[in-house]
mmCIF file with all atom_site columns, N, CA and C in Angstrom:
data_model
loop_
_atom_site.group_PDB
_atom_site.id
_atom_site.type_symbol
_atom_site.label_atom_id
_atom_site.label_alt_id
_atom_site.label_comp_id
_atom_site.label_asym_id
_atom_site.label_entity_id
_atom_site.label_seq_id
_atom_site.pdbx_PDB_ins_code
_atom_site.Cartn_x
_atom_site.Cartn_y
_atom_site.Cartn_z
_atom_site.occupancy
_atom_site.B_iso_or_equiv
_atom_site.pdbx_formal_charge
_atom_site.auth_seq_id
_atom_site.auth_comp_id
_atom_site.auth_asym_id
_atom_site.auth_atom_id
_atom_site.pdbx_PDB_model_num
ATOM 1   N N  . UNK A 1 1  ? 287.241 73.175 175.125 1.00 59.00 ? 1  UNK A N  1
ATOM 2   C CA . UNK A 1 1  ? 286.376 72.382 175.972 1.00 59.00 ? 1  UNK A CA 1
ATOM 3   C C  . UNK A 1 1  ? 287.026 72.253 177.352 1.00 59.00 ? 1  UNK A C  1
ATOM 4   N N  . UNK A 1 2  ? 286.238 72.359 178.376 1.00 71.00 ? 2  UNK A N  1
ATOM 5   C CA . UNK A 1 2  ? 286.779 72.298 179.729 1.00 71.00 ? 2  UNK A CA 1
ATOM 6   C C  . UNK A 1 2  ? 287.133 70.867 180.097 1.00 71.00 ? 2  UNK A C  1
ATOM 7   N N  . UNK A 1 3  ? 288.079 70.756 181.016 1.00 73.00 ? 3  UNK A N  1
ATOM 8   C CA . UNK A 1 3  ? 288.529 69.450 181.467 1.00 73.00 ? 3  UNK A CA 1
ATOM 9   C C  . UNK A 1 3  ? 287.417 68.698 182.203 1.00 73.00 ? 3  UNK A C  1
ATOM 10  N N  . UNK A 1 4  ? 286.585 69.412 182.938 1.00 77.00 ? 4  UNK A N  1
ATOM 11  C CA . UNK A 1 4  ? 285.484 68.764 183.649 1.00 77.00 ? 4  UNK A CA 1
ATOM 12  C C  . UNK A 1 4  ? 284.509 68.115 182.683 1.00 77.00 ? 4  UNK A C  1
ATOM 13  N N  . UNK A 1 5  ? 284.244 68.757 181.564 1.00 80.00 ? 5  UNK A N  1
ATOM 14  C CA . UNK A 1 5  ? 283.347 68.178 180.565 1.00 80.00 ? 5  UNK A CA 1
ATOM 15  C C  . UNK A 1 5  ? 283.937 66.909 179.955 1.00 80.00 ? 5  UNK A C  1
ATOM 16  N N  . UNK A 1 6  ? 285.245 66.898 179.745 1.00 84.00 ? 6  UNK A N  1
ATOM 17  C CA . UNK A 1 6  ? 285.891 65.694 179.220 1.00 84.00 ? 6  UNK A CA 1
ATOM 18  C C  . UNK A 1 6  ? 285.835 64.566 180.236 1.00 84.00 ? 6  UNK A C  1
ATOM 19  N N  . UNK A 1 7  ? 286.026 64.893 181.514 1.00 84.00 ? 7  UNK A N  1
ATOM 20  C CA . UNK A 1 7  ? 285.946 63.883 182.564 1.00 84.00 ? 7  UNK A CA 1
ATOM 21  C C  . UNK A 1 7  ? 284.535 63.296 182.650 1.00 84.00 ? 7  UNK A C  1
ATOM 22  N N  . UNK A 1 8  ? 283.536 64.153 182.533 1.00 86.00 ? 8  UNK A N  1
ATOM 23  C CA . UNK A 1 8  ? 282.149 63.678 182.557 1.00 86.00 ? 8  UNK A CA 1
ATOM 24  C C  . UNK A 1 8  ? 281.857 62.778 181.369 1.00 86.00 ? 8  UNK A C  1
ATOM 25  N N  . UNK A 1 9  ? 282.351 63.141 180.208 1.00 87.00 ? 9  UNK A N  1
ATOM 26  C CA . UNK A 1 9  ? 282.143 62.315 179.017 1.00 87.00 ? 9  UNK A CA 1
ATOM 27  C C  . UNK A 1 9  ? 282.857 60.971 179.162 1.00 87.00 ? 9  UNK A C  1
ATOM 28  N N  . UNK A 1 10 ? 284.044 60.988 179.751 1.00 88.00 ? 10 UNK A N  1
ATOM 29  C CA . UNK A 1 10 ? 284.795 59.753 179.967 1.00 88.00 ? 10 UNK A CA 1
ATOM 30  C C  . UNK A 1 10 ? 284.054 58.834 180.936 1.00 88.00 ? 10 UNK A C  1
ATOM 31  N N  . UNK A 1 11 ? 283.529 59.394 182.013 1.00 87.00 ? 11 UNK A N  1
ATOM 32  C CA . UNK A 1 11 ? 282.784 58.588 182.983 1.00 87.00 ? 11 UNK A CA 1
ATOM 33  C C  . UNK A 1 11 ? 281.508 58.029 182.358 1.00 87.00 ? 11 UNK A C  1
ATOM 34  N N  . UNK A 1 12 ? 280.831 58.818 181.544 1.00 90.00 ? 12 UNK A N  1
ATOM 35  C CA . UNK A 1 12 ? 279.625 58.335 180.860 1.00 90.00 ? 12 UNK A CA 1
ATOM 36  C C  . UNK A 1 12 ? 279.966 57.157 179.958 1.00 90.00 ? 12 UNK A C  1
ATOM 37  N N  . UNK A 1 13 ? 281.052 57.240 179.231 1.00 92.00 ? 13 UNK A N  1
ATOM 38  C CA . UNK A 1 13 ? 281.439 56.156 178.333 1.00 92.00 ? 13 UNK A CA 1
ATOM 39  C C  . UNK A 1 13 ? 281.819 54.903 179.122 1.00 92.00 ? 13 UNK A C  1
ATOM 40  N N  . UNK A 1 14 ? 282.449 55.078 180.285 1.00 90.00 ? 14 UNK A N  1
ATOM 41  C CA . UNK A 1 14 ? 282.780 53.921 181.115 1.00 90.00 ? 14 UNK A CA 1
ATOM 42  C C  . UNK A 1 14 ? 281.524 53.225 181.613 1.00 90.00 ? 14 UNK A C  1
ATOM 43  N N  . UNK A 1 15 ? 280.553 53.993 182.080 1.00 92.00 ? 15 UNK A N  1
ATOM 44  C CA . UNK A 1 15 ? 279.317 53.404 182.585 1.00 92.00 ? 15 UNK A CA 1
ATOM 45  C C  . UNK A 1 15 ? 278.538 52.752 181.448 1.00 92.00 ? 15 UNK A C  1
ATOM 46  N N  . UNK A 1 16 ? 278.526 53.391 180.292 1.00 94.00 ? 16 UNK A N  1
ATOM 47  C CA . UNK A 1 16 ? 277.839 52.824 179.133 1.00 94.00 ? 16 UNK A CA 1
ATOM 48  C C  . UNK A 1 16 ? 278.484 51.505 178.709 1.00 94.00 ? 16 UNK A C  1
ATOM 49  N N  . UNK A 1 17 ? 279.802 51.459 178.675 1.00 93.00 ? 17 UNK A N  1
ATOM 50  C CA . UNK A 1 17 ? 280.470 50.221 178.271 1.00 93.00 ? 17 UNK A CA 1
ATOM 51  C C  . UNK A 1 17 ? 280.270 49.125 179.308 1.00 93.00 ? 17 UNK A C  1
ATOM 52  N N  . UNK A 1 18 ? 280.211 49.484 180.593 1.00 93.00 ? 18 UNK A N  1
ATOM 53  C CA . UNK A 1 18 ? 279.935 48.478 181.621 1.00 93.00 ? 18 UNK A CA 1
ATOM 54  C C  . UNK A 1 18 ? 278.521 47.918 181.451 1.00 93.00 ? 18 UNK A C  1
ATOM 55  N N  . UNK A 1 19 ? 277.579 48.771 181.096 1.00 94.00 ? 19 UNK A N  1
ATOM 56  C CA . UNK A 1 19 ? 276.219 48.305 180.834 1.00 94.00 ? 19 UNK A CA 1
ATOM 57  C C  . UNK A 1 19 ? 276.160 47.363 179.640 1.00 94.00 ? 19 UNK A C  1
ATOM 58  N N  . UNK A 1 20 ? 276.951 47.641 178.629 1.00 95.00 ? 20 UNK A N  1
ATOM 59  C CA . UNK A 1 20 ? 276.997 46.755 177.462 1.00 95.00 ? 20 UNK A CA 1
ATOM 60  C C  . UNK A 1 20 ? 277.619 45.404 177.820 1.00 95.00 ? 20 UNK A C  1
ATOM 61  N N  . UNK A 1 21 ? 278.579 45.410 178.725 1.00 94.00 ? 21 UNK A N  1
ATOM 62  C CA . UNK A 1 21 ? 279.168 44.153 179.194 1.00 94.00 ? 21 UNK A CA 1
ATOM 63  C C  . UNK A 1 21 ? 278.109 43.312 179.898 1.00 94.00 ? 21 UNK A C  1
ATOM 64  N N  . UNK A 1 22 ? 277.335 43.940 180.787 1.00 96.00 ? 22 UNK A N  1
ATOM 65  C CA . UNK A 1 22 ? 276.277 43.216 181.501 1.00 96.00 ? 22 UNK A CA 1
ATOM 66  C C  . UNK A 1 22 ? 275.226 42.693 180.522 1.00 96.00 ? 22 UNK A C  1
ATOM 67  N N  . UNK A 1 23 ? 274.847 43.506 179.554 1.00 97.00 ? 23 UNK A N  1
ATOM 68  C CA . UNK A 1 23 ? 273.863 43.068 178.558 1.00 97.00 ? 23 UNK A CA 1
ATOM 69  C C  . UNK A 1 23 ? 274.399 41.894 177.738 1.00 97.00 ? 23 UNK A C  1
ATOM 70  N N  . UNK A 1 24 ? 275.670 41.925 177.413 1.00 96.00 ? 24 UNK A N  1
ATOM 71  C CA . UNK A 1 24 ? 276.271 40.822 176.662 1.00 96.00 ? 24 UNK A CA 1
ATOM 72  C C  . UNK A 1 24 ? 276.281 39.530 177.450 1.00 96.00 ? 24 UNK A C  1
ATOM 73  N N  . UNK A 1 25 ? 276.613 39.625 178.739 1.00 97.00 ? 25 UNK A N  1
ATOM 74  C CA . UNK A 1 25 ? 276.596 38.427 179.574 1.00 97.00 ? 25 UNK A CA 1
ATOM 75  C C  . UNK A 1 25 ? 275.172 37.927 179.786 1.00 97.00 ? 25 UNK A C  1
ATOM 76  N N  . UNK A 1 26 ? 274.198 38.812 179.885 1.00 96.00 ? 26 UNK A N  1
ATOM 77  C CA . UNK A 1 26 ? 272.798 38.387 180.017 1.00 96.00 ? 26 UNK A CA 1
ATOM 78  C C  . UNK A 1 26 ? 272.363 37.657 178.750 1.00 96.00 ? 26 UNK A C  1
ATOM 79  N N  . UNK A 1 27 ? 272.738 38.174 177.592 1.00 97.00 ? 27 UNK A N  1
ATOM 80  C CA . UNK A 1 27 ? 272.429 37.493 176.332 1.00 97.00 ? 27 UNK A CA 1
ATOM 81  C C  . UNK A 1 27 ? 273.104 36.131 176.282 1.00 97.00 ? 27 UNK A C  1
ATOM 82  N N  . UNK A 1 28 ? 274.354 36.063 176.725 1.00 97.00 ? 28 UNK A N  1
ATOM 83  C CA . UNK A 1 28 ? 275.063 34.788 176.766 1.00 97.00 ? 28 UNK A CA 1
ATOM 84  C C  . UNK A 1 28 ? 274.354 33.806 177.693 1.00 97.00 ? 28 UNK A C  1
ATOM 85  N N  . UNK A 1 29 ? 273.855 34.297 178.829 1.00 97.00 ? 29 UNK A N  1
ATOM 86  C CA . UNK A 1 29 ? 273.127 33.428 179.750 1.00 97.00 ? 29 UNK A CA 1
ATOM 87  C C  . UNK A 1 29 ? 271.870 32.851 179.127 1.00 97.00 ? 29 UNK A C  1
ATOM 88  N N  . UNK A 1 30 ? 271.131 33.663 178.389 1.00 97.00 ? 30 UNK A N  1
ATOM 89  C CA . UNK A 1 30 ? 269.926 33.172 177.716 1.00 97.00 ? 30 UNK A CA 1
ATOM 90  C C  . UNK A 1 30 ? 270.297 32.172 176.628 1.00 97.00 ? 30 UNK A C  1
ATOM 91  N N  . UNK A 1 31 ? 271.358 32.448 175.913 1.00 97.00 ? 31 UNK A N  1
ATOM 92  C CA . UNK A 1 31 ? 271.797 31.533 174.856 1.00 97.00 ? 31 UNK A CA 1
ATOM 93  C C  . UNK A 1 31 ? 272.235 30.192 175.440 1.00 97.00 ? 31 UNK A C  1
ATOM 94  N N  . UNK A 1 32 ? 273.016 30.230 176.515 1.00 97.00 ? 32 UNK A N  1
ATOM 95  C CA . UNK A 1 32 ? 273.470 28.991 177.164 1.00 97.00 ? 32 UNK A CA 1
ATOM 96  C C  . UNK A 1 32 ? 272.280 28.225 177.738 1.00 97.00 ? 32 UNK A C  1
ATOM 97  N N  . UNK A 1 33 ? 271.340 28.953 178.342 1.00 96.00 ? 33 UNK A N  1
ATOM 98  C CA . UNK A 1 33 ? 270.137 28.310 178.891 1.00 96.00 ? 33 UNK A CA 1
ATOM 99  C C  . UNK A 1 33 ? 269.346 27.600 177.796 1.00 96.00 ? 33 UNK A C  1
ATOM 100 N N  . UNK A 1 34 ? 269.197 28.229 176.669 1.00 96.00 ? 34 UNK A N  1
ATOM 101 C CA . UNK A 1 34 ? 268.492 27.615 175.545 1.00 96.00 ? 34 UNK A CA 1
ATOM 102 C C  . UNK A 1 34 ? 269.247 26.387 175.043 1.00 96.00 ? 34 UNK A C  1
ATOM 103 N N  . UNK A 1 35 ? 270.557 26.490 174.948 1.00 97.00 ? 35 UNK A N  1
ATOM 104 C CA . UNK A 1 35 ? 271.364 25.363 174.494 1.00 97.00 ? 35 UNK A CA 1
ATOM 105 C C  . UNK A 1 35 ? 271.252 24.197 175.468 1.00 97.00 ? 35 UNK A C  1
ATOM 106 N N  . UNK A 1 36 ? 271.300 24.492 176.773 1.00 96.00 ? 36 UNK A N  1
ATOM 107 C CA . UNK A 1 36 ? 271.189 23.431 177.774 1.00 96.00 ? 36 UNK A CA 1
ATOM 108 C C  . UNK A 1 36 ? 269.834 22.741 177.711 1.00 96.00 ? 36 UNK A C  1
ATOM 109 N N  . UNK A 1 37 ? 268.774 23.520 177.564 1.00 95.00 ? 37 UNK A N  1
ATOM 110 C CA . UNK A 1 37 ? 267.442 22.911 177.525 1.00 95.00 ? 37 UNK A CA 1
ATOM 111 C C  . UNK A 1 37 ? 267.236 22.088 176.249 1.00 95.00 ? 37 UNK A C  1
ATOM 112 N N  . UNK A 1 38 ? 267.835 22.493 175.153 1.00 96.00 ? 38 UNK A N  1
ATOM 113 C CA . UNK A 1 38 ? 267.717 21.727 173.913 1.00 96.00 ? 38 UNK A CA 1
ATOM 114 C C  . UNK A 1 38 ? 268.525 20.433 173.960 1.00 96.00 ? 38 UNK A C  1
ATOM 115 N N  . UNK A 1 39 ? 269.541 20.385 174.795 1.00 96.00 ? 39 UNK A N  1
ATOM 116 C CA . UNK A 1 39 ? 270.386 19.199 174.880 1.00 96.00 ? 39 UNK A CA 1
ATOM 117 C C  . UNK A 1 39 ? 270.043 18.309 176.073 1.00 96.00 ? 39 UNK A C  1
ATOM 118 N N  . UNK A 1 40 ? 268.858 18.506 176.643 1.00 93.00 ? 40 UNK A N  1
ATOM 119 C CA . UNK A 1 40 ? 268.365 17.576 177.636 1.00 93.00 ? 40 UNK A CA 1
ATOM 120 C C  . UNK A 1 40 ? 268.783 17.821 179.076 1.00 93.00 ? 40 UNK A C  1
ATOM 121 N N  . UNK A 1 41 ? 269.331 18.969 179.383 1.00 95.00 ? 41 UNK A N  1
ATOM 122 C CA . UNK A 1 41 ? 269.690 19.268 180.767 1.00 95.00 ? 41 UNK A CA 1
ATOM 123 C C  . UNK A 1 41 ? 268.423 19.545 181.568 1.00 95.00 ? 41 UNK A C  1
ATOM 124 N N  . UNK A 1 42 ? 268.460 19.332 182.876 1.00 95.00 ? 42 UNK A N  1
ATOM 125 C CA . UNK A 1 42 ? 267.276 19.622 183.698 1.00 95.00 ? 42 UNK A CA 1
ATOM 126 C C  . UNK A 1 42 ? 266.890 21.102 183.635 1.00 95.00 ? 42 UNK A C  1
ATOM 127 N N  . UNK A 1 43 ? 265.597 21.359 183.797 1.00 94.00 ? 43 UNK A N  1
ATOM 128 C CA . UNK A 1 43 ? 265.082 22.720 183.661 1.00 94.00 ? 43 UNK A CA 1
ATOM 129 C C  . UNK A 1 43 ? 265.676 23.658 184.707 1.00 94.00 ? 43 UNK A C  1
ATOM 130 N N  . UNK A 1 44 ? 265.877 23.162 185.925 1.00 95.00 ? 44 UNK A N  1
ATOM 131 C CA . UNK A 1 44 ? 266.421 24.008 186.990 1.00 95.00 ? 44 UNK A CA 1
ATOM 132 C C  . UNK A 1 44 ? 267.838 24.480 186.663 1.00 95.00 ? 44 UNK A C  1
ATOM 133 N N  . UNK A 1 45 ? 268.645 23.602 186.151 1.00 94.00 ? 45 UNK A N  1
ATOM 134 C CA . UNK A 1 45 ? 270.011 23.985 185.770 1.00 94.00 ? 45 UNK A CA 1
ATOM 135 C C  . UNK A 1 45 ? 269.971 24.923 184.565 1.00 94.00 ? 45 UNK A C  1
ATOM 136 N N  . UNK A 1 46 ? 269.114 24.622 183.632 1.00 95.00 ? 46 UNK A N  1
ATOM 137 C CA . UNK A 1 46 ? 268.988 25.453 182.441 1.00 95.00 ? 46 UNK A CA 1
ATOM 138 C C  . UNK A 1 46 ? 268.577 26.886 182.795 1.00 95.00 ? 46 UNK A C  1
ATOM 139 N N  . UNK A 1 47 ? 267.573 27.024 183.654 1.00 95.00 ? 47 UNK A N  1
ATOM 140 C CA . UNK A 1 47 ? 267.129 28.361 184.044 1.00 95.00 ? 47 UNK A CA 1
ATOM 141 C C  . UNK A 1 47 ? 268.091 29.022 185.029 1.00 95.00 ? 47 UNK A C  1
ATOM 142 N N  . UNK A 1 48 ? 268.815 28.240 185.783 1.00 96.00 ? 48 UNK A N  1
ATOM 143 C CA . UNK A 1 48 ? 269.784 28.791 186.727 1.00 96.00 ? 48 UNK A CA 1
ATOM 144 C C  . UNK A 1 48 ? 271.019 29.377 186.064 1.00 96.00 ? 48 UNK A C  1
ATOM 145 N N  . UNK A 1 49 ? 271.247 28.995 184.819 1.00 96.00 ? 49 UNK A N  1
ATOM 146 C CA . UNK A 1 49 ? 272.412 29.516 184.105 1.00 96.00 ? 49 UNK A CA 1
ATOM 147 C C  . UNK A 1 49 ? 272.274 31.009 183.836 1.00 96.00 ? 49 UNK A C  1
ATOM 148 N N  . UNK A 1 50 ? 271.050 31.485 183.657 1.00 96.00 ? 50 UNK A N  1
ATOM 149 C CA . UNK A 1 50 ? 270.853 32.901 183.324 1.00 96.00 ? 50 UNK A CA 1
ATOM 150 C C  . UNK A 1 50 ? 271.320 33.824 184.444 1.00 96.00 ? 50 UNK A C  1
ATOM 151 N N  . UNK A 1 51 ? 270.833 33.662 185.689 1.00 97.00 ? 51 UNK A N  1
ATOM 152 C CA . UNK A 1 51 ? 271.312 34.585 186.731 1.00 97.00 ? 51 UNK A CA 1
ATOM 153 C C  . UNK A 1 51 ? 272.773 34.388 187.101 1.00 97.00 ? 51 UNK A C  1
ATOM 154 N N  . UNK A 1 52 ? 273.276 33.162 186.968 1.00 97.00 ? 52 UNK A N  1
ATOM 155 C CA . UNK A 1 52 ? 274.688 32.931 187.288 1.00 97.00 ? 52 UNK A CA 1
ATOM 156 C C  . UNK A 1 52 ? 275.585 33.667 186.300 1.00 97.00 ? 52 UNK A C  1
ATOM 157 N N  . UNK A 1 53 ? 275.312 33.532 185.029 1.00 97.00 ? 53 UNK A N  1
ATOM 158 C CA . UNK A 1 53 ? 276.142 34.180 184.006 1.00 97.00 ? 53 UNK A CA 1
ATOM 159 C C  . UNK A 1 53 ? 275.948 35.694 184.032 1.00 97.00 ? 53 UNK A C  1
ATOM 160 N N  . UNK A 1 54 ? 274.706 36.160 184.224 1.00 97.00 ? 54 UNK A N  1
ATOM 161 C CA . UNK A 1 54 ? 274.474 37.603 184.307 1.00 97.00 ? 54 UNK A CA 1
ATOM 162 C C  . UNK A 1 54 ? 275.123 38.187 185.558 1.00 97.00 ? 54 UNK A C  1
ATOM 163 N N  . UNK A 1 55 ? 275.093 37.445 186.653 1.00 97.00 ? 55 UNK A N  1
ATOM 164 C CA . UNK A 1 55 ? 275.770 37.897 187.876 1.00 97.00 ? 55 UNK A CA 1
ATOM 165 C C  . UNK A 1 55 ? 277.271 38.011 187.680 1.00 97.00 ? 55 UNK A C  1
ATOM 166 N N  . UNK A 1 56 ? 277.849 37.060 186.944 1.00 97.00 ? 56 UNK A N  1
ATOM 167 C CA . UNK A 1 56 ? 279.271 37.143 186.627 1.00 97.00 ? 56 UNK A CA 1
ATOM 168 C C  . UNK A 1 56 ? 279.569 38.381 185.792 1.00 97.00 ? 56 UNK A C  1
ATOM 169 N N  . UNK A 1 57 ? 278.676 38.699 184.857 1.00 96.00 ? 57 UNK A N  1
ATOM 170 C CA . UNK A 1 57 ? 278.842 39.907 184.042 1.00 96.00 ? 57 UNK A CA 1
ATOM 171 C C  . UNK A 1 57 ? 278.750 41.171 184.884 1.00 96.00 ? 57 UNK A C  1
ATOM 172 N N  . UNK A 1 58 ? 277.840 41.185 185.866 1.00 96.00 ? 58 UNK A N  1
ATOM 173 C CA . UNK A 1 58 ? 277.743 42.345 186.764 1.00 96.00 ? 58 UNK A CA 1
ATOM 174 C C  . UNK A 1 58 ? 279.001 42.501 187.601 1.00 96.00 ? 58 UNK A C  1
ATOM 175 N N  . UNK A 1 59 ? 279.552 41.371 188.027 1.00 96.00 ? 59 UNK A N  1
ATOM 176 C CA . UNK A 1 59 ? 280.792 41.416 188.800 1.00 96.00 ? 59 UNK A CA 1
ATOM 177 C C  . UNK A 1 59 ? 281.939 41.960 187.939 1.00 96.00 ? 59 UNK A C  1
ATOM 178 N N  . UNK A 1 60 ? 282.017 41.545 186.690 1.00 94.00 ? 60 UNK A N  1
ATOM 179 C CA . UNK A 1 60 ? 283.054 42.046 185.789 1.00 94.00 ? 60 UNK A CA 1
ATOM 180 C C  . UNK A 1 60 ? 282.894 43.547 185.546 1.00 94.00 ? 60 UNK A C  1
ATOM 181 N N  . UNK A 1 61 ? 281.653 43.988 185.368 1.00 94.00 ? 61 UNK A N  1
ATOM 182 C CA . UNK A 1 61 ? 281.409 45.419 185.169 1.00 94.00 ? 61 UNK A CA 1
ATOM 183 C C  . UNK A 1 61 ? 281.774 46.211 186.417 1.00 94.00 ? 61 UNK A C  1
ATOM 184 N N  . UNK A 1 62 ? 281.447 45.681 187.587 1.00 94.00 ? 62 UNK A N  1
ATOM 185 C CA . UNK A 1 62 ? 281.795 46.351 188.841 1.00 94.00 ? 62 UNK A CA 1
ATOM 186 C C  . UNK A 1 62 ? 283.316 46.469 188.983 1.00 94.00 ? 62 UNK A C  1
ATOM 187 N N  . UNK A 1 63 ? 284.034 45.405 188.664 1.00 93.00 ? 63 UNK A N  1
ATOM 188 C CA . UNK A 1 63 ? 285.491 45.465 188.729 1.00 93.00 ? 63 UNK A CA 1
ATOM 189 C C  . UNK A 1 63 ? 286.041 46.501 187.748 1.00 93.00 ? 63 UNK A C  1
ATOM 190 N N  . UNK A 1 64 ? 285.474 46.563 186.565 1.00 90.00 ? 64 UNK A N  1
ATOM 191 C CA . UNK A 1 64 ? 285.921 47.524 185.563 1.00 90.00 ? 64 UNK A CA 1
ATOM 192 C C  . UNK A 1 64 ? 285.707 48.957 186.044 1.00 90.00 ? 64 UNK A C  1
ATOM 193 N N  . UNK A 1 65 ? 284.551 49.209 186.649 1.00 89.00 ? 65 UNK A N  1
ATOM 194 C CA . UNK A 1 65 ? 284.235 50.566 187.095 1.00 89.00 ? 65 UNK A CA 1
ATOM 195 C C  . UNK A 1 65 ? 285.048 50.974 188.318 1.00 89.00 ? 65 UNK A C  1
ATOM 196 N N  . UNK A 1 66 ? 285.312 50.044 189.223 1.00 89.00 ? 66 UNK A N  1
ATOM 197 C CA . UNK A 1 66 ? 286.011 50.410 190.462 1.00 89.00 ? 66 UNK A CA 1
ATOM 198 C C  . UNK A 1 66 ? 287.522 50.362 190.320 1.00 89.00 ? 66 UNK A C  1
ATOM 199 N N  . UNK A 1 67 ? 288.064 49.405 189.627 1.00 84.00 ? 67 UNK A N  1
ATOM 200 C CA . UNK A 1 67 ? 289.530 49.285 189.518 1.00 84.00 ? 67 UNK A CA 1
ATOM 201 C C  . UNK A 1 67 ? 290.130 50.390 188.662 1.00 84.00 ? 67 UNK A C  1
ATOM 202 N N  . UNK A 1 68 ? 289.495 50.717 187.556 1.00 59.00 ? 68 UNK A N  1
ATOM 203 C CA . UNK A 1 68 ? 290.041 51.732 186.676 1.00 59.00 ? 68 UNK A CA 1
ATOM 204 C C  . UNK A 1 68 ? 289.786 53.149 187.204 1.00 59.00 ? 68 UNK A C  1
ATOM 205 N N  . UNK A 1 69 ? 288.813 53.304 188.070 1.00 50.00 ? 69 UNK A N  1
ATOM 206 C CA . UNK A 1 69 ? 288.496 54.623 188.581 1.00 50.00 ? 69 UNK A CA 1
ATOM 207 C C  . UNK A 1 69 ? 289.477 55.123 189.618 1.00 50.00 ? 69 UNK A C  1
ATOM 208 N N  . UNK A 1 70 ? 290.286 54.237 190.206 1.00 51.00 ? 70 UNK A N  1
ATOM 209 C CA . UNK A 1 70 ? 291.211 54.633 191.266 1.00 51.00 ? 70 UNK A CA 1
ATOM 210 C C  . UNK A 1 70 ? 292.572 55.047 190.734 1.00 51.00 ? 70 UNK A C  1
ATOM 211 N N  . UNK A 1 71 ? 292.808 54.891 189.467 1.00 51.00 ? 71 UNK A N  1
ATOM 212 C CA . UNK A 1 71 ? 294.128 55.243 188.908 1.00 51.00 ? 71 UNK A CA 1
ATOM 213 C C  . UNK A 1 71 ? 294.267 56.733 188.746 1.00 51.00 ? 71 UNK A C  1
#
């Protein structure tokens, strides 16, 4: 197998794992939002938790893709 094909497969796996990180944080945001709304928190804070937590997940994925790619 050529080295270029291995590099392409490695990059695909990195992007796939970063996508799974974002999906996990989005799921966590929905779960936290549901928990907040069930425990009497205001609706604005409850719904605001989703983009905040998902945005944090996107930031983590971006750091993973950019920091490890420069080595």
